PDB file of C-alpha atoms and ligand atoms in Angstrom:
ATOM      1  CA  UNK A   1      -0.207   0.007  -0.216  1.00  0.00           C
ATOM      2  CA  UNK A   2       0.795   3.966  -0.826  1.00  0.00           C
ATOM      3  CA  UNK A   3       2.054   5.726   1.866  1.00  0.00           C
ATOM      4  CA  UNK A   4       3.067   9.574   2.602  1.00  0.00           C
ATOM      5  CA  UNK A   5       5.372  10.453   4.964  1.00  0.00           C
ATOM      6  CA  UNK A   6       6.065  14.689   5.442  1.00  0.00           C
ATOM      7  CA  UNK A   7       9.121  15.340   5.912  1.00  0.00           C
ATOM      8  CA  UNK A   8       9.778  17.553   9.119  1.00  0.00           C
ATOM      9  CA  UNK A   9      10.166  20.873   6.286  1.00  0.00           C
ATOM     10  CA  UNK A  10       7.076  23.215   4.972  1.00  0.00           C
ATOM     11  CA  UNK A  11       8.141  20.953   1.367  1.00  0.00           C
ATOM     12  CA  UNK A  12       8.970  16.651   0.989  1.00  0.00           C
ATOM     13  CA  UNK A  13       8.324  13.857   1.878  1.00  0.00           C
ATOM     14  CA  UNK A  14       8.501  10.274   1.529  1.00  0.00           C
ATOM     15  CA  UNK A  15       6.258   7.464  -0.541  1.00  0.00           C
ATOM     16  CA  UNK A  16       7.164   4.231  -0.165  1.00  0.00           C
ATOM     17  CA  UNK A  17       4.729   0.817  -0.928  1.00  0.00           C
ATOM     18  CA  UNK A  18       5.291   1.400  -4.634  1.00  0.00           C
ATOM     19  CA  UNK A  19       8.001  -0.409  -7.889  1.00  0.00           C
ATOM     20  CA  UNK A  20       7.584   2.229  -9.949  1.00  0.00           C
ATOM     21  CA  UNK A  21       9.565  -0.455 -12.710  1.00  0.00           C
ATOM     22  CA  UNK A  22       5.853  -1.937 -12.932  1.00  0.00           C
ATOM     23  CA  UNK A  23       3.015  -0.716 -13.868  1.00  0.00           C
ATOM     24  CA  UNK A  24       1.620   2.685 -11.839  1.00  0.00           C
ATOM     25  CA  UNK A  25      -2.893   2.836 -11.225  1.00  0.00           C
ATOM     26  CA  UNK A  26      -4.490   5.480 -12.199  1.00  0.00           C
ATOM     27  CA  UNK A  27      -5.500   5.307  -8.199  1.00  0.00           C
ATOM     28  CA  UNK A  28      -1.911   5.230  -7.192  1.00  0.00           C
ATOM     29  CA  UNK A  29      -1.381   7.961  -9.319  1.00  0.00           C
ATOM     30  CA  UNK A  30      -3.676   9.683  -8.479  1.00  0.00           C
ATOM     31  CA  UNK A  31      -1.973   9.887  -4.421  1.00  0.00           C
ATOM     32  CA  UNK A  32       1.714  11.395  -5.880  1.00  0.00           C
ATOM     33  CA  UNK A  33       0.436  13.777  -8.186  1.00  0.00           C
ATOM     34  CA  UNK A  34      -2.104  14.466  -4.704  1.00  0.00           C
ATOM     35  CA  UNK A  35       0.911  14.452  -3.125  1.00  0.00           C
ATOM     36  CA  UNK A  36       3.227  16.758  -5.037  1.00  0.00           C
ATOM     37  CA  UNK A  37       0.172  19.133  -4.489  1.00  0.00           C
ATOM     38  CA  UNK A  38       0.820  18.898  -0.637  1.00  0.00           C
ATOM     39  CA  UNK A  39       4.045  18.123  -0.225  1.00  0.00           C
ATOM     40  CA  UNK A  40       5.980  19.674  -3.813  1.00  0.00           C
ATOM     41  CA  UNK A  41       9.030  17.170  -3.511  1.00  0.00           C
ATOM     42  CA  UNK A  42       9.110  13.356  -3.045  1.00  0.00           C
ATOM     43  CA  UNK A  43      11.270  10.658  -3.103  1.00  0.00           C
ATOM     44  CA  UNK A  44      10.679   7.797  -3.358  1.00  0.00           C
ATOM     45  CA  UNK A  45      13.832   5.056  -2.030  1.00  0.00           C
ATOM     46  CA  UNK A  46      14.875   2.267  -2.733  1.00  0.00           C
ATOM     47  CA  UNK A  47      13.630   1.909  -6.984  1.00  0.00           C
ATOM     48  CA  UNK A  48      15.191   0.113  -8.893  1.00  0.00           C
ATOM     49  CA  UNK A  49      14.711   1.289 -12.377  1.00  0.00           C
ATOM     50  CA  UNK A  50      16.183   1.275 -16.308  1.00  0.00           C
ATOM     51  CA  UNK A  51      15.507   4.288 -18.357  1.00  0.00           C
ATOM     52  CA  UNK A  52      13.093   2.759 -19.956  1.00  0.00           C
ATOM     53  CA  UNK A  53      10.608   2.696 -15.947  1.00  0.00           C
ATOM     54  CA  UNK A  54      12.013   6.498 -15.736  1.00  0.00           C
ATOM     55  CA  UNK A  55      10.191   7.474 -18.833  1.00  0.00           C
ATOM     56  CA  UNK A  56       7.520   5.784 -18.253  1.00  0.00           C
ATOM     57  CA  UNK A  57       6.529   7.058 -14.701  1.00  0.00           C
ATOM     58  CA  UNK A  58       7.062  10.555 -16.463  1.00  0.00           C
ATOM     59  CA  UNK A  59       4.807  10.771 -19.486  1.00  0.00           C
ATOM     60  CA  UNK A  60       1.926  10.074 -16.871  1.00  0.00           C
ATOM     61  CA  UNK A  61       3.004  13.847 -15.656  1.00  0.00           C
ATOM     62  CA  UNK A  62       2.941  15.383 -19.054  1.00  0.00           C
ATOM     63  CA  UNK A  63       5.133  16.726 -22.454  1.00  0.00           C
ATOM     64  CA  UNK A  64       8.804  15.166 -21.654  1.00  0.00           C
ATOM     65  CA  UNK A  65      10.854  17.760 -23.653  1.00  0.00           C
ATOM     66  CA  UNK A  66      13.367  16.410 -25.667  1.00  0.00           C
ATOM     67  CA  UNK A  67      13.913  14.524 -27.208  1.00  0.00           C
ATOM     68  CA  UNK A  68      18.222  14.176 -27.953  1.00  0.00           C
ATOM     69  CA  UNK A  69      18.274  12.893 -30.874  1.00  0.00           C
ATOM     70  CA  UNK A  70      15.797  11.595 -33.271  1.00  0.00           C
ATOM     71  CA  UNK A  71      16.224   8.360 -35.372  1.00  0.00           C
ATOM     72  CA  UNK A  72      16.930   9.357 -39.241  1.00  0.00           C
ATOM     73  CA  UNK A  73      13.356   7.609 -40.434  1.00  0.00           C
ATOM     74  CA  UNK A  74      11.600   9.311 -38.124  1.00  0.00           C
ATOM     75  CA  UNK A  75      11.445   7.724 -35.828  1.00  0.00           C
ATOM     76  CA  UNK A  76      11.969   8.297 -32.134  1.00  0.00           C
ATOM     77  CA  UNK A  77      13.487   6.466 -29.162  1.00  0.00           C
ATOM     78  CA  UNK A  78      11.816   6.876 -25.859  1.00  0.00           C
ATOM     79  CA  UNK A  79      15.667   6.738 -24.711  1.00  0.00           C
ATOM     80  CA  UNK A  80      15.798   9.753 -25.996  1.00  0.00           C
ATOM     81  CA  UNK A  81      13.530  11.882 -23.544  1.00  0.00           C
ATOM     82  CA  UNK A  82      16.168  10.608 -20.986  1.00  0.00           C
ATOM     83  CA  UNK A  83      18.516  12.793 -20.290  1.00  0.00           C
ATOM     84  CA  UNK A  84      21.912  11.698 -17.935  1.00  0.00           C
ATOM     85  CA  UNK A  85      23.503  14.582 -15.648  1.00  0.00           C
ATOM     86  CA  UNK A  86      27.264  13.237 -15.087  1.00  0.00           C
ATOM     87  CA  UNK A  87      30.642  14.654 -14.164  1.00  0.00           C
ATOM     88  CA  UNK A  88      31.932  11.197 -15.162  1.00  0.00           C
ATOM     89  CA  UNK A  89      33.884  11.661 -19.087  1.00  0.00           C
ATOM     90  CA  UNK A  90      34.385   9.080 -21.643  1.00  0.00           C
ATOM     91  CA  UNK A  91      36.433   9.588 -24.471  1.00  0.00           C
ATOM     92  CA  UNK A  92      37.791  12.848 -22.575  1.00  0.00           C
ATOM     93  CA  UNK A  93      33.912  14.171 -23.065  1.00  0.00           C
ATOM     94  CA  UNK A  94      31.145  14.109 -20.427  1.00  0.00           C
ATOM     95  CA  UNK A  95      28.562  11.473 -20.974  1.00  0.00           C
ATOM     96  CA  UNK A  96      25.490  14.729 -20.365  1.00  0.00           C
ATOM     97  CA  UNK A  97      25.169  17.523 -18.264  1.00  0.00           C
ATOM     98  CA  UNK A  98      28.239  17.875 -15.385  1.00  0.00           C
ATOM     99  CA  UNK A  99      26.805  21.730 -13.995  1.00  0.00           C
ATOM    100  CA  UNK A 100      23.185  21.621 -14.825  1.00  0.00           C
ATOM    101  CA  UNK A 101      21.644  23.595 -12.622  1.00  0.00           C
ATOM    102  CA  UNK A 102      24.382  24.081  -9.792  1.00  0.00           C
ATOM    103  CA  UNK A 103      22.927  28.021  -8.389  1.00  0.00           C
ATOM    104  CA  UNK A 104      19.035  28.560  -7.651  1.00  0.00           C
ATOM    105  CA  UNK A 105      16.684  28.847 -10.126  1.00  0.00           C
ATOM    106  CA  UNK A 106      13.372  27.600 -11.644  1.00  0.00           C
ATOM    107  CA  UNK A 107      13.874  24.212 -14.697  1.00  0.00           C
ATOM    108  CA  UNK A 108      12.221  25.884 -18.446  1.00  0.00           C
ATOM    109  CA  UNK A 109      10.560  28.834 -16.158  1.00  0.00           C
ATOM    110  CA  UNK A 110      11.855  30.815 -19.595  1.00  0.00           C
ATOM    111  CA  UNK A 111       9.566  28.876 -21.409  1.00  0.00           C
ATOM    112  CA  UNK A 112       6.716  29.708 -22.977  1.00  0.00           C
ATOM    113  CA  UNK A 113       4.843  26.443 -21.160  1.00  0.00           C
ATOM    114  CA  UNK A 114       6.717  26.359 -18.390  1.00  0.00           C
ATOM    115  CA  UNK A 115       8.398  23.174 -16.554  1.00  0.00           C
ATOM    116  CA  UNK A 116       5.636  21.116 -14.585  1.00  0.00           C
ATOM    117  CA  UNK A 117       7.658  18.077 -12.895  1.00  0.00           C
ATOM    118  CA  UNK A 118      11.440  16.983 -12.571  1.00  0.00           C
ATOM    119  CA  UNK A 119      11.480  13.296 -12.902  1.00  0.00           C
ATOM    120  CA  UNK A 120      15.767  12.822 -11.822  1.00  0.00           C
ATOM    121  CA  UNK A 121      17.142   8.676 -10.557  1.00  0.00           C
ATOM    122  CA  UNK A 122      20.063   8.569  -8.361  1.00  0.00           C
ATOM    123  CA  UNK A 123      22.719   6.471  -9.949  1.00  0.00           C
ATOM    124  CA  UNK A 124      25.702   6.956  -8.159  1.00  0.00           C
ATOM    125  CA  UNK A 125      25.767   9.528  -5.877  1.00  0.00           C
ATOM    126  CA  UNK A 126      29.501  10.710  -4.775  1.00  0.00           C
ATOM    127  CA  UNK A 127      30.488  10.305  -0.999  1.00  0.00           C
ATOM    128  CA  UNK A 128      33.821  11.498   1.432  1.00  0.00           C
ATOM    129  CA  UNK A 129      34.235  10.281   4.688  1.00  0.00           C
ATOM    130  CA  UNK A 130      30.836   8.383   4.021  1.00  0.00           C
ATOM    131  CA  UNK A 131      29.092  11.583   3.243  1.00  0.00           C
ATOM    132  CA  UNK A 132      27.054  11.752   0.761  1.00  0.00           C
ATOM    133  CA  UNK A 133      27.877  14.658  -1.669  1.00  0.00           C
ATOM    134  CA  UNK A 134      25.602  16.180  -4.492  1.00  0.00           C
ATOM    135  CA  UNK A 135      22.184  17.023  -2.795  1.00  0.00           C
ATOM    136  CA  UNK A 136      19.401  18.804  -4.064  1.00  0.00           C
ATOM    137  CA  UNK A 137      18.207  21.371  -1.929  1.00  0.00           C
ATOM    138  CA  UNK A 138      14.917  22.893  -2.163  1.00  0.00           C
ATOM    139  CA  UNK A 139      12.861  26.838  -1.831  1.00  0.00           C
ATOM    140  CA  UNK A 140       9.024  26.152  -0.812  1.00  0.00           C
ATOM    141  CA  UNK A 141       7.439  29.053  -3.115  1.00  0.00           C
ATOM    142  CA  UNK A 142       3.965  28.516  -1.600  1.00  0.00           C
ATOM    143  CA  UNK A 143       5.151  29.258   2.148  1.00  0.00           C
ATOM    144  CA  UNK A 144       7.531  32.042   1.222  1.00  0.00           C
ATOM    145  CA  UNK A 145       4.603  33.271  -1.021  1.00  0.00           C
ATOM    146  CA  UNK A 146       2.104  33.508   2.522  1.00  0.00           C
ATOM    147  CA  UNK A 147       5.194  35.226   4.456  1.00  0.00           C
ATOM    148  CA  UNK A 148       5.018  37.859   2.401  1.00  0.00           C
ATOM    149  CA  UNK A 149       3.352  41.245   3.709  1.00  0.00           C
ATOM    150  CA  UNK A 150       0.531  41.741   2.855  1.00  0.00           C
ATOM    151  CA  UNK A 151       0.823  45.437   0.961  1.00  0.00           C
ATOM    152  CA  UNK A 152       2.957  43.256  -0.798  1.00  0.00           C
ATOM    153  CA  UNK A 153       0.761  40.447  -1.987  1.00  0.00           C
ATOM    154  CA  UNK A 154      -1.845  42.604  -3.037  1.00  0.00           C
ATOM    155  CA  UNK A 155       0.567  45.489  -5.092  1.00  0.00           C
ATOM    156  CA  UNK A 156       2.355  42.026  -6.827  1.00  0.00           C
ATOM    157  CA  UNK A 157      -1.319  40.248  -7.759  1.00  0.00           C
ATOM    158  CA  UNK A 158      -1.733  40.680 -10.813  1.00  0.00           C
ATOM    159  CA  UNK A 159       2.021  41.661 -11.934  1.00  0.00           C
ATOM    160  CA  UNK A 160       4.332  39.873 -14.731  1.00  0.00           C
ATOM    161  CA  UNK A 161       8.663  38.639 -14.670  1.00  0.00           C
ATOM    162  CA  UNK A 162      10.211  38.694 -17.914  1.00  0.00           C
ATOM    163  CA  UNK A 163      12.394  34.852 -17.415  1.00  0.00           C
ATOM    164  CA  UNK A 164      15.212  34.704 -19.880  1.00  0.00           C
ATOM    165  CA  UNK A 165      17.215  31.581 -20.736  1.00  0.00           C
ATOM    166  CA  UNK A 166      20.002  33.399 -21.776  1.00  0.00           C
ATOM    167  CA  UNK A 167      20.583  35.277 -17.962  1.00  0.00           C
ATOM    168  CA  UNK A 168      20.999  31.273 -15.799  1.00  0.00           C
ATOM    169  CA  UNK A 169      24.004  30.434 -19.101  1.00  0.00           C
ATOM    170  CA  UNK A 170      25.599  32.913 -17.692  1.00  0.00           C
ATOM    171  CA  UNK A 171      25.761  33.722 -14.735  1.00  0.00           C
ATOM    172  CA  UNK A 172      26.934  29.821 -14.871  1.00  0.00           C
ATOM    173  CA  UNK A 173      30.514  31.056 -17.425  1.00  0.00           C
ATOM    174  CA  UNK A 174      30.879  34.064 -15.958  1.00  0.00           C
ATOM    175  CA  UNK A 175      30.322  33.280 -12.052  1.00  0.00           C
ATOM    176  CA  UNK A 176      30.536  29.319 -10.991  1.00  0.00           C
ATOM    177  CA  UNK A 177      33.979  29.013 -14.340  1.00  0.00           C
ATOM    178  CA  UNK A 178      31.810  26.066 -16.549  1.00  0.00           C
ATOM    179  CA  UNK A 179      32.989  25.971 -19.411  1.00  0.00           C
ATOM    180  CA  UNK A 180      29.596  26.153 -20.740  1.00  0.00           C
ATOM    181  CA  UNK A 181      30.553  28.770 -24.637  1.00  0.00           C
ATOM    182  CA  UNK A 182      28.625  31.547 -25.268  1.00  0.00           C
ATOM    183  CA  UNK A 183      25.336  30.798 -26.674  1.00  0.00           C
ATOM    184  CA  UNK A 184      24.595  31.934 -30.921  1.00  0.00           C
ATOM    185  CA  UNK A 185      22.569  34.351 -32.342  1.00  0.00           C
ATOM    186  CA  UNK A 186      20.827  30.769 -33.425  1.00  0.00           C
ATOM    187  CA  UNK A 187      20.426  29.524 -30.164  1.00  0.00           C
ATOM    188  CA  UNK A 188      19.251  33.393 -28.628  1.00  0.00           C
ATOM    189  CA  UNK A 189      16.968  33.293 -31.280  1.00  0.00           C
ATOM    190  CA  UNK A 190      15.317  29.718 -29.959  1.00  0.00           C
ATOM    191  CA  UNK A 191      15.620  30.935 -26.526  1.00  0.00           C
ATOM    192  CA  UNK A 192      13.056  34.066 -26.350  1.00  0.00           C
ATOM    193  CA  UNK A 193      13.022  35.916 -23.425  1.00  0.00           C
ATOM    194  CA  UNK A 194       8.738  35.452 -21.974  1.00  0.00           C
ATOM    195  CA  UNK A 195       7.012  36.586 -19.923  1.00  0.00           C
ATOM    196  CA  UNK A 196       4.815  34.944 -16.887  1.00  0.00           C
ATOM    197  CA  UNK A 197       2.822  36.881 -13.751  1.00  0.00           C
ATOM    198  CA  UNK A 198       4.627  36.873 -10.890  1.00  0.00           C
ATOM    199  CA  UNK A 199       1.955  35.483  -9.174  1.00  0.00           C
ATOM    200  CA  UNK A 200       0.147  31.889 -10.346  1.00  0.00           C
ATOM    201  CA  UNK A 201      -2.232  30.302  -8.058  1.00  0.00           C
ATOM    202  CA  UNK A 202      -1.205  25.234  -8.415  1.00  0.00           C
ATOM    203  CA  UNK A 203      -3.256  24.179 -10.058  1.00  0.00           C
ATOM    204  CA  UNK A 204      -3.433  20.846  -7.906  1.00  0.00           C
ATOM    205  CA  UNK A 205      -2.829  22.570  -4.147  1.00  0.00           C
ATOM    206  CA  UNK A 206      -4.869  25.263  -5.623  1.00  0.00           C
ATOM    207  CA  UNK A 207      -1.866  27.808  -3.071  1.00  0.00           C
ATOM    208  CA  UNK A 208      -0.922  31.057  -4.440  1.00  0.00           C
ATOM    209  CA  UNK A 209       3.079  30.001  -5.697  1.00  0.00           C
ATOM    210  CA  UNK A 210       5.722  33.017  -6.032  1.00  0.00           C
ATOM    211  CA  UNK A 211       7.214  32.009  -9.664  1.00  0.00           C
ATOM    212  CA  UNK A 212       9.611  33.579 -10.005  1.00  0.00           C
ATOM    213  CA  UNK A 213      13.174  32.370  -9.679  1.00  0.00           C
ATOM    214  CA  UNK A 214      17.402  33.885 -10.359  1.00  0.00           C
ATOM    215  CA  UNK A 215      18.176  32.190 -12.425  1.00  0.00           C
ATOM    216  CA  UNK A 216      16.264  33.137 -15.159  1.00  0.00           C
ATOM    217  CA  UNK A 217      13.884  35.829 -13.693  1.00  0.00           C
ATOM    218  CA  UNK A 218      15.234  39.429 -15.423  1.00  0.00           C
ATOM    219  CA  UNK A 219      12.556  42.575 -15.041  1.00  0.00           C
ATOM    220  CA  UNK A 220       9.083  42.529 -13.227  1.00  0.00           C
ATOM    221  CA  UNK A 221       7.316  44.675 -16.092  1.00  0.00           C
ATOM    222  CA  UNK A 222       5.614  46.915 -13.772  1.00  0.00           C
ATOM    223  CA  UNK A 223       7.908  48.951 -12.872  1.00  0.00           C
ATOM    224  CA  UNK A 224      10.668  51.031 -13.849  1.00  0.00           C
ATOM    225  CA  UNK A 225      14.114  49.006 -14.588  1.00  0.00           C
ATOM    226  CA  UNK A 226      15.701  50.529 -10.754  1.00  0.00           C
ATOM    227  CA  UNK A 227      12.055  49.814  -9.195  1.00  0.00           C
ATOM    228  CA  UNK A 228      12.644  46.298 -10.233  1.00  0.00           C
ATOM    229  CA  UNK A 229      15.891  45.600  -9.386  1.00  0.00           C
ATOM    230  CA  UNK A 230      15.366  46.188  -5.572  1.00  0.00           C
ATOM    231  CA  UNK A 231      12.015  44.154  -6.120  1.00  0.00           C
ATOM    232  CA  UNK A 232      13.883  41.625  -7.569  1.00  0.00           C
ATOM    233  CA  UNK A 233      17.010  41.791  -5.432  1.00  0.00           C
ATOM    234  CA  UNK A 234      14.285  41.749  -2.857  1.00  0.00           C
ATOM    235  CA  UNK A 235      12.644  38.757  -3.952  1.00  0.00           C
ATOM    236  CA  UNK A 236      14.982  36.544  -4.850  1.00  0.00           C
ATOM    237  CA  UNK A 237      16.405  37.955  -0.639  1.00  0.00           C
ATOM    238  CA  UNK A 238      13.594  36.102   1.478  1.00  0.00           C
ATOM    239  CA  UNK A 239      12.579  32.899  -1.036  1.00  0.00           C
ATOM    240  CA  UNK A 240      16.074  31.860  -0.231  1.00  0.00           C
ATOM    241  CA  UNK A 241      15.247  32.270   3.439  1.00  0.00           C
ATOM    242  CA  UNK A 242      15.871  29.213   5.629  1.00  0.00           C
ATOM    243  CA  UNK A 243      12.963  28.569   6.851  1.00  0.00           C
ATOM    244  CA  UNK A 244      11.243  27.425   3.311  1.00  0.00           C
ATOM    245  CA  UNK A 245      14.096  25.865   2.507  1.00  0.00           C
ATOM    246  CA  UNK A 246      14.918  21.514   2.647  1.00  0.00           C
ATOM    247  CA  UNK A 247      17.554  18.893   0.582  1.00  0.00           C
ATOM    248  CA  UNK A 248      17.251  16.073  -0.406  1.00  0.00           C
ATOM    249  CA  UNK A 249      20.243  14.071   0.595  1.00  0.00           C
ATOM    250  CA  UNK A 250      20.789  11.467  -1.453  1.00  0.00           C
ATOM    251  CA  UNK A 251      20.741   7.383  -1.685  1.00  0.00           C
ATOM    252  CA  UNK A 252      21.257   5.424  -4.487  1.00  0.00           C
ATOM    253  CA  UNK A 253      18.236   4.526  -6.363  1.00  0.00           C
ATOM    254  CA  UNK A 254      16.532   6.903  -5.130  1.00  0.00           C
ATOM    255  CA  UNK A 255      13.750   8.058  -7.520  1.00  0.00           C
ATOM    256  CA  UNK A 256      13.207  12.377  -6.324  1.00  0.00           C
ATOM    257  CA  UNK A 257       9.902  13.853  -7.887  1.00  0.00           C
ATOM    258  CA  UNK A 258       9.517  17.315  -7.608  1.00  0.00           C
ATOM    259  CA  UNK A 259       6.524  21.009  -8.636  1.00  0.00           C
ATOM    260  CA  UNK A 260       9.643  22.998 -10.699  1.00  0.00           C
ATOM    261  CA  UNK A 261       5.480  24.942  -9.896  1.00  0.00           C
ATOM    262  CA  UNK A 262       5.690  25.011  -6.740  1.00  0.00           C
ATOM    263  CA  UNK A 263       9.402  25.778  -5.400  1.00  0.00           C
ATOM    264  CA  UNK A 264      13.150  27.675  -6.458  1.00  0.00           C
ATOM    265  CA  UNK A 265      16.190  24.533  -6.615  1.00  0.00           C
ATOM    266  CA  UNK A 266      19.873  24.021  -7.223  1.00  0.00           C
ATOM    267  CA  UNK A 267      22.075  20.722  -7.624  1.00  0.00           C
ATOM    268  CA  UNK A 268      24.579  21.760  -4.753  1.00  0.00           C
ATOM    269  CA  UNK A 269      28.444  21.111  -5.903  1.00  0.00           C
ATOM    270  CA  UNK A 270      30.417  20.085  -2.930  1.00  0.00           C
ATOM    271  CA  UNK A 271      31.902  16.755  -4.367  1.00  0.00           C
ATOM    272  CA  UNK A 272      35.560  17.525  -7.006  1.00  0.00           C
ATOM    273  CA  UNK A 273      36.305  15.940 -10.219  1.00  0.00           C
ATOM    274  CA  UNK A 274      37.198  12.872  -8.984  1.00  0.00           C
ATOM    275  CA  UNK A 275      33.752  11.852  -7.074  1.00  0.00           C
ATOM    276  CA  UNK A 276      31.710  10.339  -9.838  1.00  0.00           C
ATOM    277  CA  UNK A 277      27.787  11.372  -9.887  1.00  0.00           C
ATOM    278  CA  UNK A 278      25.879  10.118 -12.398  1.00  0.00           C
ATOM    279  CA  UNK A 279      20.894  10.792 -13.195  1.00  0.00           C
ATOM    280  CA  UNK A 280      18.456   9.899 -15.071  1.00  0.00           C
ATOM    281  CA  UNK A 281      16.475  12.491 -16.057  1.00  0.00           C
ATOM    282  CA  UNK A 282      12.898  13.408 -17.251  1.00  0.00           C
ATOM    283  CA  UNK A 283      12.048  17.182 -17.558  1.00  0.00           C
ATOM    284  CA  UNK A 284       8.607  16.913 -17.861  1.00  0.00           C
ATOM    285  CA  UNK A 285       6.578  20.140 -19.573  1.00  0.00           C
ATOM    286  CA  UNK A 286       3.422  21.487 -17.835  1.00  0.00           C
ATOM    287  CA  UNK A 287       1.145  20.785 -20.857  1.00  0.00           C
ATOM    288  CA  UNK A 288      -1.133  18.468 -18.750  1.00  0.00           C
ATOM    289  CA  UNK A 289      -1.292  19.666 -15.720  1.00  0.00           C
ATOM    290  CA  UNK A 290      -3.692  22.596 -16.018  1.00  0.00           C
ATOM    291  CA  UNK A 291      -6.232  21.077 -18.286  1.00  0.00           C
ATOM    292  CA  UNK A 292      -9.046  19.789 -15.917  1.00  0.00           C
ATOM    293  CA  UNK A 293      -9.369  17.158 -18.087  1.00  0.00           C
ATOM    294  CA  UNK A 294      -6.391  15.369 -17.540  1.00  0.00           C
ATOM    295  CA  UNK A 295      -6.449  17.133 -13.923  1.00  0.00           C
ATOM    296  CA  UNK A 296      -9.727  16.295 -12.470  1.00  0.00           C
ATOM    297  CA  UNK A 297      -9.912  12.222 -12.904  1.00  0.00           C
ATOM    298  CA  UNK A 298      -6.138  11.397 -11.596  1.00  0.00           C
ATOM    299  CA  UNK A 299      -6.762  13.531  -8.647  1.00  0.00           C
ATOM    300  CA  UNK A 300     -10.485  11.754  -8.733  1.00  0.00           C
ATOM    301  CA  UNK A 301      -9.528   8.152  -8.895  1.00  0.00           C
ATOM    302  CA  UNK A 302      -6.713   8.932  -6.168  1.00  0.00           C
TER     303      UNK A 302
HETATM  304  C1  SIN B 401      18.761  20.198 -12.069  1.00  0.00           C
HETATM  305  O1  SIN B 401      18.584  21.388 -11.833  1.00  0.00           O
HETATM  306  O2  SIN B 401      17.489  20.044 -12.852  1.00  0.00           O
HETATM  307  C2  SIN B 401      19.364  19.542 -11.259  1.00  0.00           C
HETATM  308  C3  SIN B 401      19.407  18.741 -10.060  1.00  0.00           C
HETATM  309  C4  SIN B 401      20.557  18.041  -9.764  1.00  0.00           C
HETATM  310  O3  SIN B 401      21.203  17.205 -10.394  1.00  0.00           O
HETATM  311  O4  SIN B 401      20.669  18.467  -8.019  1.00  0.00           O
END
């Protein structure tokens, strides 16, 4: 039987009693979706999954970002949607992204159709003196919204923020020593900045969320440039307060699912090049979760 044990933070829970290598019943999926709305970050320990299992689980939540490759006759291999995050090199080349998400951000807030969930499966976790490194830290943006002063909530209610992919990319290059090349004009054209409302009503929980993140938010559009800079500096400091945070300390065979709509996160880069980290990842877009025809029956099945 599936159980959900909340942890001590404002977000996060451990889910037991389900084997994600097997087909997931509608009732279990409904419970997981509901728990995602309530707790935002779900850990499924001791899962033994092939990449295809990670894909099959992820696709239940919506369209998966990708694919990273299409075969020459146009067929798309599901496994092309399951990415690799790792500092492993083979023949001098990284086998996946070595420094993905290593500062505060929300995945795909820079797209018109935002990210909904990240599904990350821990295959090899770096350890030093027996302690796991390379954790993933989260900030609870429903709690951050709740803690804003009432007058500010009213002021922000109808405001919008611009989100720009290049902001995080350049931050990694300039401030974090990432070996990424500068974006090409072609990449820039494909990744035009987008605008989202600053305050989002969560489709599952109904809670209000501060939808803004230091990685990609560049401007509050209804304010002057200087007012926007000051407001963003305030909001970024507010959302990083320790009272909203929770760190997931990884174990091998953890599957972690988190809700991008209600969180910010970062990958903690506290391990060296010889301390191997290997994860499999699917990024699911919010193509279904705002659609009542998907959400209602899914939650009713719980
Ligand atoms: C990410 O930002 O998607 C990566 C998180 C992690 O590797 O811990």
